[in-house]
């Protein structure tokens, strides 16, 4: 059977059907998947019980993987795997337990933010026949395109400060979050363009999130705060979003330039959720 690409019907997201990720893909199949990824910005492959090795092999085709495993995640064999989970062992969290509590993009606080993230569901909380803990995605390329021309002009050339300290302050982030920032040796703040040009497809992307964007350089404080709030709210309008309802064995990949995302904490702590993430290195932004 050939490869099938089935768009989600929302502004972004497409399911890839008919690719066996338990083996090395041939170049032609991979090229089709890669093109679908940069077109749809989020892709998902369902129903394949992948191993960490399968996930690493497939996602490394998109670019070199970062080694983000934390010291507290030594129960996983590969340094390329980052654990997202609410599970505790001997009272200690086995992974990042509050990943995605605010809208964000991964690694925005780095000089070279992550290019792509891929999350694989090993355990998904379920209640009354329904899986919980959806992840929402927003297309910030679609959000940019929909801005009035006057706003596009106003944003031209602006830079914003992305700050993990703001994120920590907003989430009350504890030990695991601090481990994440020290693992990648992040500076407290970095400056990035407010509008990024996508390195692969050239689309313009709004780079403003509730989680990390602290201020716009050169604007008075109140104007900066209001503009960040206005743009962040614009990005997540229903017209630009896709909500992924997880099933066990799903692998979801997202573009960290053209999308932002947020987790849904609608499940009780007694229901385990376990995800393994791999992350493709990004370049320096100019
Ligand atoms: C992440 C993340 C959200 C989720 O892994 O980067 O934000 O729903 N996850 O687990
Ligand atoms: Mn994230």
Coordinates of N, CA and C in Angstrom, one line a residue, residues 126-219:
X126 N -7.2 7.3 30.6 CA -8.5 7.1 30.0 C -9.5 7.0 31.1
X127 N -10.7 7.5 30.9 CA -11.8 7.4 31.8 C -13.1 7.4 31.0
X128 N -14.0 6.5 31.5 CA -15.4 6.4 30.8 C -15.2 6.3 29.3
X129 N -14.2 5.4 28.9 CA -14.1 5.1 27.4 C -13.5 6.2 26.6
X130 N -12.9 7.2 27.3 CA -12.4 8.4 26.5 C -11.0 8.6 27.0
X131 N -10.0 8.9 26.1 CA -8.7 9.2 26.5 C -8.6 10.7 26.9
X132 N -7.8 11.0 27.9 CA -7.7 12.4 28.4 C -6.2 12.9 28.1
X133 N -6.0 14.1 28.5 CA -4.6 14.7 28.3 C -4.3 15.1 26.9
X134 N -5.3 15.6 26.2 CA -5.0 16.0 24.8 C -3.9 17.1 24.7
X135 N -3.3 17.2 23.6 CA -2.4 18.3 23.3 C -3.0 19.2 22.2
X136 N -3.0 20.5 22.5 CA -3.5 21.5 21.5 C -2.3 22.1 20.8
X137 N -2.5 22.3 19.5 CA -1.5 22.9 18.6 C -2.1 24.2 17.9
X138 N -1.2 25.2 17.7 CA -1.7 26.4 17.0 C -0.7 26.6 15.9
X139 N -1.2 27.0 14.7 CA -0.4 27.3 13.6 C 0.0 28.8 13.6
X140 N 1.2 29.1 13.9 CA 1.6 30.6 14.0 C 2.0 31.1 12.6
X141 N 2.0 30.2 11.6 CA 2.2 30.8 10.2 C 0.8 31.2 9.7
X142 N -0.2 30.4 10.0 CA -1.6 30.8 9.6 C -2.0 32.1 10.4
X143 N -1.6 32.1 11.7 CA -1.9 33.3 12.5 C -1.3 34.5 12.0
X144 N 0.0 34.4 11.5 CA 0.7 35.5 11.0 C 0.0 36.0 9.7
X145 N -0.3 35.0 8.8 CA -0.9 35.4 7.5 C -2.2 36.1 7.7
X146 N -3.0 35.8 8.8 CA -4.3 36.4 9.0 C -4.2 37.8 9.6
X147 N -3.0 38.3 10.0 CA -2.9 39.6 10.6 C -3.3 40.7 9.6
X148 N -3.9 41.8 10.1 CA -4.1 42.9 9.2 C -2.7 43.4 8.7
X149 N -2.7 44.0 7.5 CA -1.5 44.5 6.9 C -0.8 45.5 7.8
X150 N -1.6 46.4 8.5 CA -1.0 47.4 9.4 C -0.2 46.8 10.5
X151 N -0.7 45.6 11.0 CA -0.1 45.0 12.1 C 1.2 44.3 11.6
X152 N 1.2 43.7 10.4 CA 2.4 43.1 9.8 C 3.5 44.2 9.7
X153 N 3.1 45.4 9.3 CA 4.1 46.5 9.2 C 4.6 46.8 10.6
X154 N 3.7 46.9 11.6 CA 4.1 47.3 12.9 C 5.2 46.3 13.5
X155 N 5.0 45.0 13.1 CA 5.9 44.0 13.7 C 7.2 43.9 13.0
X156 N 7.3 44.5 11.8 CA 8.5 44.3 11.0 C 9.8 44.7 11.8
X157 N 10.8 43.8 11.9 CA 12.0 44.2 12.5 C 12.0 44.1 14.0
X158 N 10.9 43.9 14.7 CA 10.9 43.8 16.1 C 11.5 42.6 16.7
X159 N 12.1 42.7 17.9 CA 12.7 41.5 18.6 C 12.0 41.4 19.9
X160 N 11.9 40.2 20.4 CA 11.3 40.0 21.7 C 12.3 39.1 22.6
X161 N 12.2 39.4 23.9 CA 12.9 38.6 24.8 C 12.1 37.4 25.2
X162 N 12.7 36.2 25.1 CA 12.1 34.9 25.5 C 12.8 34.5 26.8
X163 N 12.1 34.2 27.8 CA 12.7 34.1 29.2 C 12.2 32.8 29.9
X164 N 13.1 31.9 30.2 CA 12.6 30.8 31.0 C 12.4 31.2 32.5
X165 N 12.9 32.3 32.9 CA 12.6 32.7 34.3 C 11.2 33.2 34.4
X166 N 10.7 33.8 33.3 CA 9.3 34.2 33.3 C 8.4 32.9 33.4
X167 N 8.8 31.9 32.6 CA 8.1 30.6 32.5 C 8.1 30.0 33.9
X168 N 9.2 30.0 34.6 CA 9.3 29.4 35.9 C 8.4 30.1 36.9
X169 N 8.4 31.5 36.8 CA 7.6 32.3 37.7 C 6.1 32.0 37.4
X170 N 5.7 31.9 36.2 CA 4.3 31.7 35.9 C 3.8 30.3 36.3
X171 N 4.7 29.3 36.2 CA 4.2 27.9 36.4 C 4.6 27.5 37.8
X172 N 5.4 28.3 38.5 CA 5.9 27.9 39.8 C 6.7 26.6 39.7
X173 N 7.4 26.5 38.5 CA 8.1 25.3 38.1 C 9.1 24.9 39.1
X174 N 9.1 23.7 39.4 CA 10.0 23.1 40.5 C 11.3 22.5 39.9
X175 N 11.7 21.5 40.6 CA 13.0 20.8 40.3 C 13.2 20.4 38.9
X176 N 12.2 19.7 38.3 CA 12.4 19.2 36.9 C 12.6 20.3 35.9
X177 N 11.8 21.3 36.0 CA 12.0 22.5 35.1 C 13.4 23.1 35.2
X178 N 13.9 23.2 36.5 CA 15.2 23.8 36.7 C 16.3 22.8 36.0
X179 N 16.0 21.5 36.2 CA 17.0 20.5 35.6 C 17.0 20.7 34.1
X180 N 15.9 21.0 33.5 CA 15.8 21.1 32.0 C 16.7 22.3 31.6
X181 N 16.5 23.4 32.3 CA 17.2 24.6 31.8 C 18.7 24.4 32.1
X182 N 19.1 23.8 33.2 CA 20.5 23.6 33.4 C 21.1 22.6 32.5
X183 N 20.3 21.5 32.1 CA 20.9 20.5 31.2 C 21.3 21.1 29.9
X184 N 20.5 22.1 29.4 CA 20.9 22.7 28.1 C 21.7 24.0 28.3
X185 N 22.1 24.3 29.6 CA 22.8 25.5 29.9 C 22.2 26.8 29.3
X186 N 20.9 26.9 29.5 CA 20.2 28.1 29.0 C 20.6 29.3 29.7
X187 N 20.7 30.4 29.0 CA 20.8 31.7 29.6 C 19.4 32.1 30.1
X188 N 19.3 33.0 31.1 CA 18.0 33.4 31.6 C 17.1 34.0 30.6
X189 N 17.7 34.7 29.6 CA 16.9 35.4 28.6 C 17.6 35.3 27.3
X190 N 16.9 35.2 26.2 CA 17.5 35.4 24.8 C 16.5 36.3 24.0
X191 N 17.1 36.9 23.0 CA 16.3 37.7 22.1 C 16.1 37.0 20.8
X192 N 14.9 37.1 20.3 CA 14.6 36.5 19.0 C 13.7 37.4 18.2
X193 N 13.7 37.3 16.9 CA 12.7 38.1 16.1 C 11.3 37.7 16.5
X194 N 10.4 38.7 16.5 CA 9.0 38.5 16.8 C 8.3 37.7 15.7
X195 N 8.8 38.0 14.5 CA 8.3 37.2 13.3 C 9.5 36.5 12.7
X196 N 9.4 35.1 12.7 CA 10.5 34.3 12.2 C 10.2 33.9 10.8
X197 N 11.3 33.8 10.0 CA 11.1 33.2 8.6 C 11.5 31.8 8.7
X198 N 10.5 30.9 8.3 CA 10.8 29.5 8.4 C 12.0 29.0 7.6
X199 N 12.9 28.3 8.3 CA 14.2 28.0 7.6 C 14.0 27.0 6.4
X200 N 12.9 26.3 6.4 CA 12.7 25.3 5.3 C 11.7 25.9 4.2
X201 N 10.6 26.4 4.6 CA 9.6 26.8 3.6 C 9.4 28.3 3.5
X202 N 10.1 29.1 4.2 CA 10.1 30.5 4.1 C 8.9 31.2 4.6
X203 N 7.9 30.5 5.2 CA 6.7 31.1 5.7 C 7.1 32.0 6.9
X204 N 6.3 33.1 7.0 CA 6.5 33.9 8.2 C 5.7 33.4 9.4
X205 N 6.3 33.4 10.6 CA 5.7 32.7 11.7 C 5.8 33.7 12.9
X206 N 4.7 33.9 13.6 CA 4.7 34.7 14.8 C 5.4 33.9 16.0
X207 N 6.4 34.6 16.6 CA 7.1 33.9 17.6 C 6.8 34.6 19.0
X208 N 5.6 34.4 19.4 CA 5.1 35.0 20.7 C 4.3 33.9 21.4
X209 N 4.7 33.7 22.6 CA 3.9 32.7 23.4 C 3.6 33.2 24.8
X210 N 2.5 32.8 25.3 CA 2.1 33.0 26.7 C 3.2 32.6 27.7
X211 N 3.9 31.5 27.4 CA 4.9 31.0 28.3 C 6.2 31.7 28.4
X212 N 6.8 32.0 27.3 CA 8.1 32.5 27.3 C 8.4 34.0 26.9
X213 N 7.4 34.6 26.2 CA 7.7 35.9 25.7 C 7.5 37.0 26.8
X214 N 8.6 37.6 27.2 CA 8.6 38.5 28.3 C 8.4 40.0 27.9
X215 N 9.1 40.4 26.9 CA 8.9 41.8 26.5 C 9.4 42.0 25.1
X216 N 8.9 43.1 24.5 CA 9.3 43.4 23.1 C 10.3 44.6 23.2
X217 N 11.5 44.3 22.6 CA 12.6 45.3 22.8 C 12.2 46.6 22.2
X218 N 12.5 47.7 23.0 CA 12.3 49.0 22.5 C 11.0 49.6 22.6
X219 N 10.0 48.9 23.1 CA 8.6 49.4 23.4 C 8.5 49.7 24.8

